[in-house]
Tab-separated table of C-alpha atoms in Angstrom:
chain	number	residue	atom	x	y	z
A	945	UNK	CA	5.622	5.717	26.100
A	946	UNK	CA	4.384	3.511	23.308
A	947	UNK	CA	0.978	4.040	22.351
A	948	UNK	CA	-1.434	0.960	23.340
A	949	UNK	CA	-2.115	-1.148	20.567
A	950	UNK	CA	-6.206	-0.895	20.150
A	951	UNK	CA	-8.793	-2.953	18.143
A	952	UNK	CA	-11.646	-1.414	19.456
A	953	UNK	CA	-12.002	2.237	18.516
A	954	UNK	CA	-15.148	4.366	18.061
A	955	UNK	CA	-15.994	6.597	15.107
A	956	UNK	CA	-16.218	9.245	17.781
A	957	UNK	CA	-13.031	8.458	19.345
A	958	UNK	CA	-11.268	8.782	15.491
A	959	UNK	CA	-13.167	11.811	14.767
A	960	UNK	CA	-12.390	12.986	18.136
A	961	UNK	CA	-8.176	12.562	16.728
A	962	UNK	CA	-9.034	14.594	13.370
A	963	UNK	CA	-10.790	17.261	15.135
A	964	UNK	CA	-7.499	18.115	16.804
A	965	UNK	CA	-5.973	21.343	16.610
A	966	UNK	CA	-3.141	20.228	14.423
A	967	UNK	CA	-0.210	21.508	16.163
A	968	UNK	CA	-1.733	19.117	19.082
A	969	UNK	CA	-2.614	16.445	16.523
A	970	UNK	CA	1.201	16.828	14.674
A	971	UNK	CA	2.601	16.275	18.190
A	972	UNK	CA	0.818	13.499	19.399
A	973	UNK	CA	1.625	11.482	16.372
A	974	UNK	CA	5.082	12.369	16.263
A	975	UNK	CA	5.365	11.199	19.594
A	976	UNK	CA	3.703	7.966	18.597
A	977	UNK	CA	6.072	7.620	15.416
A	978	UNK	CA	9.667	8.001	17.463
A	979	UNK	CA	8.115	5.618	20.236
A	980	UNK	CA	7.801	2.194	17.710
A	981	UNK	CA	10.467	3.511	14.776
A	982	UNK	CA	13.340	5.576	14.140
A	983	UNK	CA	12.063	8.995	12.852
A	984	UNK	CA	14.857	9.296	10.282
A	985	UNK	CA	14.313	6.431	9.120
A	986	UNK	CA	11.586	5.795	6.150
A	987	UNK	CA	10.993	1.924	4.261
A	988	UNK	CA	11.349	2.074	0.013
A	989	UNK	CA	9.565	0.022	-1.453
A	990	UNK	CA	9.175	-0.844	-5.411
A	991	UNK	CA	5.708	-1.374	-7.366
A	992	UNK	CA	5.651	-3.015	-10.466
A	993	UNK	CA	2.294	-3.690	-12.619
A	994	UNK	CA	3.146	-7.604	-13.452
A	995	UNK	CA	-0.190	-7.495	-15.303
A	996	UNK	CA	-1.385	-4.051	-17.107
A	997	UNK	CA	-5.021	-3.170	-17.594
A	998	UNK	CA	-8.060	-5.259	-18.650
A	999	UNK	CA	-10.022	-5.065	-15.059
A	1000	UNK	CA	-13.756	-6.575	-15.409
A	1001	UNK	CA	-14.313	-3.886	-12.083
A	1002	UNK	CA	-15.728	-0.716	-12.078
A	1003	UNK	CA	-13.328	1.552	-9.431
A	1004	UNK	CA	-14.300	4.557	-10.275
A	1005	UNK	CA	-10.974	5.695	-9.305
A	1006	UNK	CA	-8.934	3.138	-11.451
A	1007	UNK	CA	-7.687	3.719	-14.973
A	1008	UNK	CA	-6.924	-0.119	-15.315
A	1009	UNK	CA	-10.751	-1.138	-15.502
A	1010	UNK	CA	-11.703	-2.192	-19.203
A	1011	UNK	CA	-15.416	-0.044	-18.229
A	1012	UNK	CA	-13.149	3.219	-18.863
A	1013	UNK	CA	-11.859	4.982	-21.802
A	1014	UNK	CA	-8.391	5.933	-20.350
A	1015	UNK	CA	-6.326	5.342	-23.232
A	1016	UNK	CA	-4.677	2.443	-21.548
A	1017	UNK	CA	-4.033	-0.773	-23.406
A	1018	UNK	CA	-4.451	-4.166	-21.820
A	1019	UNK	CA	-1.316	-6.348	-21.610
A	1020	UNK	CA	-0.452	-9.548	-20.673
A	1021	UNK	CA	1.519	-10.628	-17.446
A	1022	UNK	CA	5.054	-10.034	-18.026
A	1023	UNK	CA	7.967	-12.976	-18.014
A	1024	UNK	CA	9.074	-13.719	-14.669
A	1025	UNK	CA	12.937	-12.769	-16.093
A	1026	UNK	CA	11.608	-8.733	-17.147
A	1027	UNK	CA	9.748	-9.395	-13.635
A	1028	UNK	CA	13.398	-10.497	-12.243
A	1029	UNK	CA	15.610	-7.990	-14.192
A	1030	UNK	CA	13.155	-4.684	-12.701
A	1031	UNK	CA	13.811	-5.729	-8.821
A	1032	UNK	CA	17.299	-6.089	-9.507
A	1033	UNK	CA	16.840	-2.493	-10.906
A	1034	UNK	CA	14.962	-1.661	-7.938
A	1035	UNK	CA	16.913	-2.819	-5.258
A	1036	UNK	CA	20.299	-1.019	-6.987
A	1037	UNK	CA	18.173	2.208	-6.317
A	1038	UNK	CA	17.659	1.040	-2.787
A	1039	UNK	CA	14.292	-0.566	-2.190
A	1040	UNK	CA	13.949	-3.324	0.282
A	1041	UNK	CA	10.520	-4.053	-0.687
A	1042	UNK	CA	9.362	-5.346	-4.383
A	1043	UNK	CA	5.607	-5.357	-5.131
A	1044	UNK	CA	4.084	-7.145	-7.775
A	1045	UNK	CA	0.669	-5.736	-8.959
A	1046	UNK	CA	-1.774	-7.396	-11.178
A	1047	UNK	CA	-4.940	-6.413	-12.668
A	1048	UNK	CA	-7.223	-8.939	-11.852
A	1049	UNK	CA	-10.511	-9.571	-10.165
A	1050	UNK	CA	-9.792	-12.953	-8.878
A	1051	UNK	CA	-6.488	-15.209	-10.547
A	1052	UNK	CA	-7.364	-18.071	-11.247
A	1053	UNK	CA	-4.913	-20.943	-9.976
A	1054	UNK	CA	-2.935	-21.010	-13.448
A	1055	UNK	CA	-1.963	-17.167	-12.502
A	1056	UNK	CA	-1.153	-17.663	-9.078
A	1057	UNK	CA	1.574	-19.956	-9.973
A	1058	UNK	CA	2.991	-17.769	-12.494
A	1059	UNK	CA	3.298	-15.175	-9.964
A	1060	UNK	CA	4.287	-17.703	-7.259
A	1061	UNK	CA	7.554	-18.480	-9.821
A	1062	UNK	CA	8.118	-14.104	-9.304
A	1063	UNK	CA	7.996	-14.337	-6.174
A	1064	UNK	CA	10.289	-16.861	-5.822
A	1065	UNK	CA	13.014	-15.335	-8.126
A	1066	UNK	CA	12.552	-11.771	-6.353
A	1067	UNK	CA	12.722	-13.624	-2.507
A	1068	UNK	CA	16.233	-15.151	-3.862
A	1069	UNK	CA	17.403	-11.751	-4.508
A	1070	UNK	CA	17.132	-10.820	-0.733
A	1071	UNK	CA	14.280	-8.320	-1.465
A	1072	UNK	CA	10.819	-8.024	1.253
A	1073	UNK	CA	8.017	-9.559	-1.610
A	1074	UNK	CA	4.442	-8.398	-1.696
A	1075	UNK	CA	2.062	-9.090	-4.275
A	1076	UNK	CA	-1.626	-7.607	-5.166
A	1077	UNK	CA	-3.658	-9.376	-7.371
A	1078	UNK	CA	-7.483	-8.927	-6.526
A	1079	UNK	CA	-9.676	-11.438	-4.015
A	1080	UNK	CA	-7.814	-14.502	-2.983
A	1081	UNK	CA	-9.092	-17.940	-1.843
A	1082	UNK	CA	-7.551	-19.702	0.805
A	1083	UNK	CA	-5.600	-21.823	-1.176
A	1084	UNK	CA	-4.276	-19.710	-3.476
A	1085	UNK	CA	-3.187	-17.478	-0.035
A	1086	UNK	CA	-1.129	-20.648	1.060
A	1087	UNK	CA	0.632	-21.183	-2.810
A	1088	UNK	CA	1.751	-17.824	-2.720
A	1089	UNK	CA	3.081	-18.306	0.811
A	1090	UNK	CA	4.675	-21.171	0.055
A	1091	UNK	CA	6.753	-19.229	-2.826
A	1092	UNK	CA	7.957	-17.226	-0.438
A	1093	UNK	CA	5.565	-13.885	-0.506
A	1094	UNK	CA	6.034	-11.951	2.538
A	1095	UNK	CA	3.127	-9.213	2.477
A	1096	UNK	CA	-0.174	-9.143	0.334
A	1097	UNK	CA	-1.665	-5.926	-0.770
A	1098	UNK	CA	-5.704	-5.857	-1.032
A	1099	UNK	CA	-7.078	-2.332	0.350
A	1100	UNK	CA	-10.330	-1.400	1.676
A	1101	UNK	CA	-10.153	1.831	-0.291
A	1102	UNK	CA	-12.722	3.532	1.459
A	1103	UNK	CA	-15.337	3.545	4.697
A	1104	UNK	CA	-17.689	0.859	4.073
A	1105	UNK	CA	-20.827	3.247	4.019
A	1106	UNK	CA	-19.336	5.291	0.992
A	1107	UNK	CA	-17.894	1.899	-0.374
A	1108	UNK	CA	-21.103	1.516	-2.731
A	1109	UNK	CA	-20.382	4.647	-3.882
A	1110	UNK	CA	-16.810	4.275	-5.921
A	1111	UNK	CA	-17.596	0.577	-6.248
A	1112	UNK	CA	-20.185	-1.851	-7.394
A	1113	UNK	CA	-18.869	-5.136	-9.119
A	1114	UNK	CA	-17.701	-6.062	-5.711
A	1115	UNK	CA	-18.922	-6.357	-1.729
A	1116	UNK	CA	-16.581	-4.347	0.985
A	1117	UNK	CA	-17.085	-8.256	2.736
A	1118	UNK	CA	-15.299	-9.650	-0.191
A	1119	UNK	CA	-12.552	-7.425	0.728
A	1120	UNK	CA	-12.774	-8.483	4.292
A	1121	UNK	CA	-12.587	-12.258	3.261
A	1122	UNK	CA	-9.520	-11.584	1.095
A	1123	UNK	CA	-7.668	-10.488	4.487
A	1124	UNK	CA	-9.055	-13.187	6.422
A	1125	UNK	CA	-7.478	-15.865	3.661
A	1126	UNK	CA	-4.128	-13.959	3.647
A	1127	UNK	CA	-3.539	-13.598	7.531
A	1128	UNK	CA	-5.042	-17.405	7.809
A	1129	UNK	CA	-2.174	-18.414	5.323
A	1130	UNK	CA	0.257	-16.824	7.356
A	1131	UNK	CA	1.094	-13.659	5.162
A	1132	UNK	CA	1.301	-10.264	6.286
A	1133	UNK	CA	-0.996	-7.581	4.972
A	1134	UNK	CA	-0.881	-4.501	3.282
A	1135	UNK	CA	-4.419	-2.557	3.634
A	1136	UNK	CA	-4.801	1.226	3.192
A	1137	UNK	CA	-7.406	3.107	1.229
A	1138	UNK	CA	-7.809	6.094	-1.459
A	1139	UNK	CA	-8.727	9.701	-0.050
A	1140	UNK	CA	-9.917	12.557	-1.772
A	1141	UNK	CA	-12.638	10.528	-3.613
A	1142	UNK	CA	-15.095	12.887	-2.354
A	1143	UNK	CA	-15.790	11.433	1.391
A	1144	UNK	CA	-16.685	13.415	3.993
A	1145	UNK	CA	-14.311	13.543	6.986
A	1146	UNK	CA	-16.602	10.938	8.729
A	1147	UNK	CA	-15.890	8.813	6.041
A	1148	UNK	CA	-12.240	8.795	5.886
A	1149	UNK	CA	-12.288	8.127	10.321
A	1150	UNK	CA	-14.541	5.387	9.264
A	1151	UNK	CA	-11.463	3.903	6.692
A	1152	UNK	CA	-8.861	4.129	9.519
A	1153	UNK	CA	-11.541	3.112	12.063
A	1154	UNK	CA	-12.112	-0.009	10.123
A	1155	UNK	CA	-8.295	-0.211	9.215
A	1156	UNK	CA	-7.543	-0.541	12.958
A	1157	UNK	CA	-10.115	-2.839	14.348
A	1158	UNK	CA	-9.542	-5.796	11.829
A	1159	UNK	CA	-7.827	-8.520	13.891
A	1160	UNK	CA	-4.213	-7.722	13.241
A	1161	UNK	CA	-3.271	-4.183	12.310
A	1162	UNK	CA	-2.139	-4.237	8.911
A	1163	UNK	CA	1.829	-4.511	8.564
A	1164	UNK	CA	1.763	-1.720	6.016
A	1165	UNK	CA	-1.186	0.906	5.832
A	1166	UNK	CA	-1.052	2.691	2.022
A	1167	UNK	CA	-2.575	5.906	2.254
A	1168	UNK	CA	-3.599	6.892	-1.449
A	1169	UNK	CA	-4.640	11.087	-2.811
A	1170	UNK	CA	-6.689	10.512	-5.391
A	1171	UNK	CA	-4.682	10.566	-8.766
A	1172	UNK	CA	-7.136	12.297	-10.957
A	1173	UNK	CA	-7.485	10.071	-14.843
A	1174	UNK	CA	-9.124	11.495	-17.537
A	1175	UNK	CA	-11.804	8.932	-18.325
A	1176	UNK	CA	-12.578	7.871	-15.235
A	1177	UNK	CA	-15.673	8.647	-13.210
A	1178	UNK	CA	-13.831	10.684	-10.294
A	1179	UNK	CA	-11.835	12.947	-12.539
A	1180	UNK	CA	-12.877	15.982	-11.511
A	1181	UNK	CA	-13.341	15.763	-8.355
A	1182	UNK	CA	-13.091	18.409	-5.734
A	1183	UNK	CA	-9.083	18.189	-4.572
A	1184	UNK	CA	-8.723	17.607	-1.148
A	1185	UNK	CA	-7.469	19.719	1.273
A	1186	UNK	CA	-3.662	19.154	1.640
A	1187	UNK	CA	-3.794	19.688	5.351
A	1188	UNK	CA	-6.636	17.103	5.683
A	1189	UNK	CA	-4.262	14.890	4.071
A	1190	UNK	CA	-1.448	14.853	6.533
A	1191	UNK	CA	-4.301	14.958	9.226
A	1192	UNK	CA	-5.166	11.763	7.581
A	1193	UNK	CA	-1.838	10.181	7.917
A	1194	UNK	CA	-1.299	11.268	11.610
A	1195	UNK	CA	-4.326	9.765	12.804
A	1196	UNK	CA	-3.406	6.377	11.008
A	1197	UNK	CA	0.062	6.793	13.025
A	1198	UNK	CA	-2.086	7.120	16.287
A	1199	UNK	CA	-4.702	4.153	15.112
A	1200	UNK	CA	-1.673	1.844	14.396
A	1201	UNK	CA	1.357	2.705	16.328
A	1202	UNK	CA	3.279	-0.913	14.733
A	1203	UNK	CA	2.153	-0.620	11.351
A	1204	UNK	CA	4.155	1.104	8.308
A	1205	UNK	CA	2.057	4.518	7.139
A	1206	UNK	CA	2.818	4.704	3.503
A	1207	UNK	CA	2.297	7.189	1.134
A	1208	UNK	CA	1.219	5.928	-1.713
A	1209	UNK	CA	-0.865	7.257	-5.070
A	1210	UNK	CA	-0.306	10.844	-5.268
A	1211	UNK	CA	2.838	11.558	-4.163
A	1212	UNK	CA	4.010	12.922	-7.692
A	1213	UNK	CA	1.235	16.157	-7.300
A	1214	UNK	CA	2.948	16.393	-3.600
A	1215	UNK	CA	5.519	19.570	-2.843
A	1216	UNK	CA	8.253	18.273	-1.209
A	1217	UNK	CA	6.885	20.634	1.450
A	1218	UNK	CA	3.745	18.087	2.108
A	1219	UNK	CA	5.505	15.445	1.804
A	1220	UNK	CA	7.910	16.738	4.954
A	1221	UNK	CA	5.057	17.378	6.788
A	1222	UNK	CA	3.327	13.645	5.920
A	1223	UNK	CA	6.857	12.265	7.511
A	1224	UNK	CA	6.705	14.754	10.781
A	1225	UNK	CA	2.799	13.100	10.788
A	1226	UNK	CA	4.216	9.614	10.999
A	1227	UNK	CA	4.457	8.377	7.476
A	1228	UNK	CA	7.442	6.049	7.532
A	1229	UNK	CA	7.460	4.488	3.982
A	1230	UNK	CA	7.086	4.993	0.308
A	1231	UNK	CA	7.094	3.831	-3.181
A	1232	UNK	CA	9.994	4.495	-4.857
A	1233	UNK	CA	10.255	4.530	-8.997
A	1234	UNK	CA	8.744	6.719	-11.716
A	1235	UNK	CA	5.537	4.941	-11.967
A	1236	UNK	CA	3.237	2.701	-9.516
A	1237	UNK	CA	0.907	0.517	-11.574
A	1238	UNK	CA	0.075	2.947	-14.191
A	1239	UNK	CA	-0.085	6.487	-12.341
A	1240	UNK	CA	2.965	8.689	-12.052
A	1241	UNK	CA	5.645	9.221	-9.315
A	1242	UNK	CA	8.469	11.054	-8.218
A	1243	UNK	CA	11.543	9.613	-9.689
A	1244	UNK	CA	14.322	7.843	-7.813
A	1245	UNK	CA	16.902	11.303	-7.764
A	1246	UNK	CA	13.771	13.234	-6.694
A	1247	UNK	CA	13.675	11.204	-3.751
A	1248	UNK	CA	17.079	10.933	-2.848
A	1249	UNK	CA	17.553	14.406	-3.135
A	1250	UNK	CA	13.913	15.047	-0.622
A	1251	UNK	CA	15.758	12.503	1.470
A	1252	UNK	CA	19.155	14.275	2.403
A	1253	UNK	CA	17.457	17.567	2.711
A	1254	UNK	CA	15.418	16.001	5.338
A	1255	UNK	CA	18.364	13.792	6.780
A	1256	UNK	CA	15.739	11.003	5.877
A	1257	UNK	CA	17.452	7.602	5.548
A	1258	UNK	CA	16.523	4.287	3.530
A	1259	UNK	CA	15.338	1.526	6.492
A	1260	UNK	CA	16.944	-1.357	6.570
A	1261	UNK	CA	15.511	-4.963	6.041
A	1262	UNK	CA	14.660	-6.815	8.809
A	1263	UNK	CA	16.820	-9.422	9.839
A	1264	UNK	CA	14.833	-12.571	9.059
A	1265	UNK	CA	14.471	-10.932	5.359
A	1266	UNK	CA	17.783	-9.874	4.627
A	1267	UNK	CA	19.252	-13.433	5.052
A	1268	UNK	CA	18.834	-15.303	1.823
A	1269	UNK	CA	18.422	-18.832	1.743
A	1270	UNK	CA	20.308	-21.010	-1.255
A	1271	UNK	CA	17.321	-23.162	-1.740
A	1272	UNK	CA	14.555	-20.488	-2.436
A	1273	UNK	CA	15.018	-21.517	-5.772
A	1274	UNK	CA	16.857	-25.217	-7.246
A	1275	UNK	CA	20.517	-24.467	-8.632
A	1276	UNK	CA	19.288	-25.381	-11.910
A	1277	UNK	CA	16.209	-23.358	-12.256
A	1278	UNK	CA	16.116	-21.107	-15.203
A	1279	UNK	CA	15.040	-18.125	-12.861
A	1280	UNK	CA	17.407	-18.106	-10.348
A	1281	UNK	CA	19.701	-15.017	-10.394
A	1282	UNK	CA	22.574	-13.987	-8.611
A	1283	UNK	CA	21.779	-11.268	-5.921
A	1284	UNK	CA	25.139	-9.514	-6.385
């Protein structure tokens, strides 16, 4: 039977799920998974960084903050044809989904309608859109909307009790608000969080805990391992235990039953042995391409090759998605592009 969609859940009741023997644990999520979504079937999504590097934050984990001497070099937010050109690139390889990623605090309104003009060329291709670019005020929630963005990204990253400890130069609230403006505009969310940061176990049931007791359950949940920079504060932190991992992912599965589990950041220090395990846990998307943001991952024939030994399949868009409408963008616009 489907699993009962909850926004009330206990730290208790999650640690209660991790403590699990995980044969049980594996079961019980699997179970969850094949109730709400084809097993076999797992959602590819595409992350481009529209906007490389000069963060005024201080994410411990992130190579993109200008605090950090990661070797990376700030650039400026690309043209919205390069923008256009990679999801056609993308969606050849098979993604259905086309994130836009932007290293930002807060855009101010000029930025947001730059981006708005992306996300209006990449909706005309027939693509899922989804866009992270820091905090978001209400208004800037409903231009983006407007353009035709389907999903914005904006994680918790952590539990809010360890927040303070991987973040300062923002509140976990602000994070909170950020969601509130996005589902009050109408868009879909995409909220996950970063493990292996050095949390206890506590700490990551108190990221899903959160995770599933905001209003609406996220639409997609990103579950990020900790991708290890040189220069950053949390290089050299104590690897987490792969088995925690997938434990991680099957209790998100139970938590939120609707939502797509993604793995995320990571993936390219996975075997393809954890990775099978992740999808028997209930993962049921990824990010496809050799690179998300600035991090590595496996490259398109790595996961097409994972995929048929698995008899994994690409999901397909959803109906309302995959129907593209002539007047996302004018006739005449210098960014419209022909989907075929």
């Amino acid at each position: 039977m489907p699993a009962v969609v909850r926004h009330d859940w206990s730290r208790e009741e999650v640690l209660a799920l991790f403590d699990l023997p995980f044969p049980e644990l594996m079961a019980r999520a699997g179970a969850v998974h094949r109730a709400h979504f084809d097993p076999n079937q797992v959602q590819v999504s595409t992350l481009l960084s529209v906007k490389t590097g000069g963060c005024p934050e201080d994410c411990a984990y992130c190579p993109q903050s200008a605090r950090y001497d990661t070797g990376l070099k700030a650039q400026k937010l690309l043209p919205v044809a390069e923008v256009v050109a990679q999801a056609q690139a993308a969606q050849a390889a098979g993604a259905t989904r086309f994130c836009m990623g932007a290293a930002w605090r807060a855009p101010k309104d000029k930025d947001v309608a730059q981006v708005a003009q992306m996300v209006s060329a990449v909706k005309a291709l027939g693509l899922e859109t989804c866009a992270t670019l820091g905090m978001l005020s209400d208004t800037q929630a409903g231009a983006l909307k407007d353009a035709g963005l389907d999903y914005y990204n904006h994680n918790l990253d952590t539990a809010p009790e360890f927040y303070g400890e991987v973040i300062h130069t923002r509140q976990y609230q602000d994070r909170l608000d950020t969601l509130a403006n996005v589902r009050q505009a109408g868009l879909k969310t995409c909220c996950g969080g970063i493990v292996g940061m050095g949390e206890t176990r506590s700490q990551r049931a108190g990221l899903l805990q959160t995770l599933a007791n905001l209003p609406e359950h996220p639409g997609s949940v990103p579950i990020n391992r900790l991708v290890q920079v040189a220069g950053t504060p949390l290089h050299g932190t104590a690897l987490l235990d792969p088995f925690e991992f997938v434990r991680t992912i099957a209790v998100a599965r139970l938590l939120m039953p609707q939502s797509m589990v993604r793995l995320s950041a990571g993936r390219a220090e996975m075997s393809e042995e954890l990775q099978a395990l992740c999808f028997l846990a209930g993962a049921n998307s990824i990010f496809y391409g050799e690179k998300l943001l600035t991090t590595g991952n496996p490259d398109v024939a790595a996961d097409q090759a994972l995929f048929e030994k698995l008899g994994l399949v690409p999901m397909p868009l959803p109906v309302e998605t995959s129907t593209v409408h002539a007047d996302v963008l004018a006739p005449d616009s210098p960014n419209r592009t022909c989907a075929a």
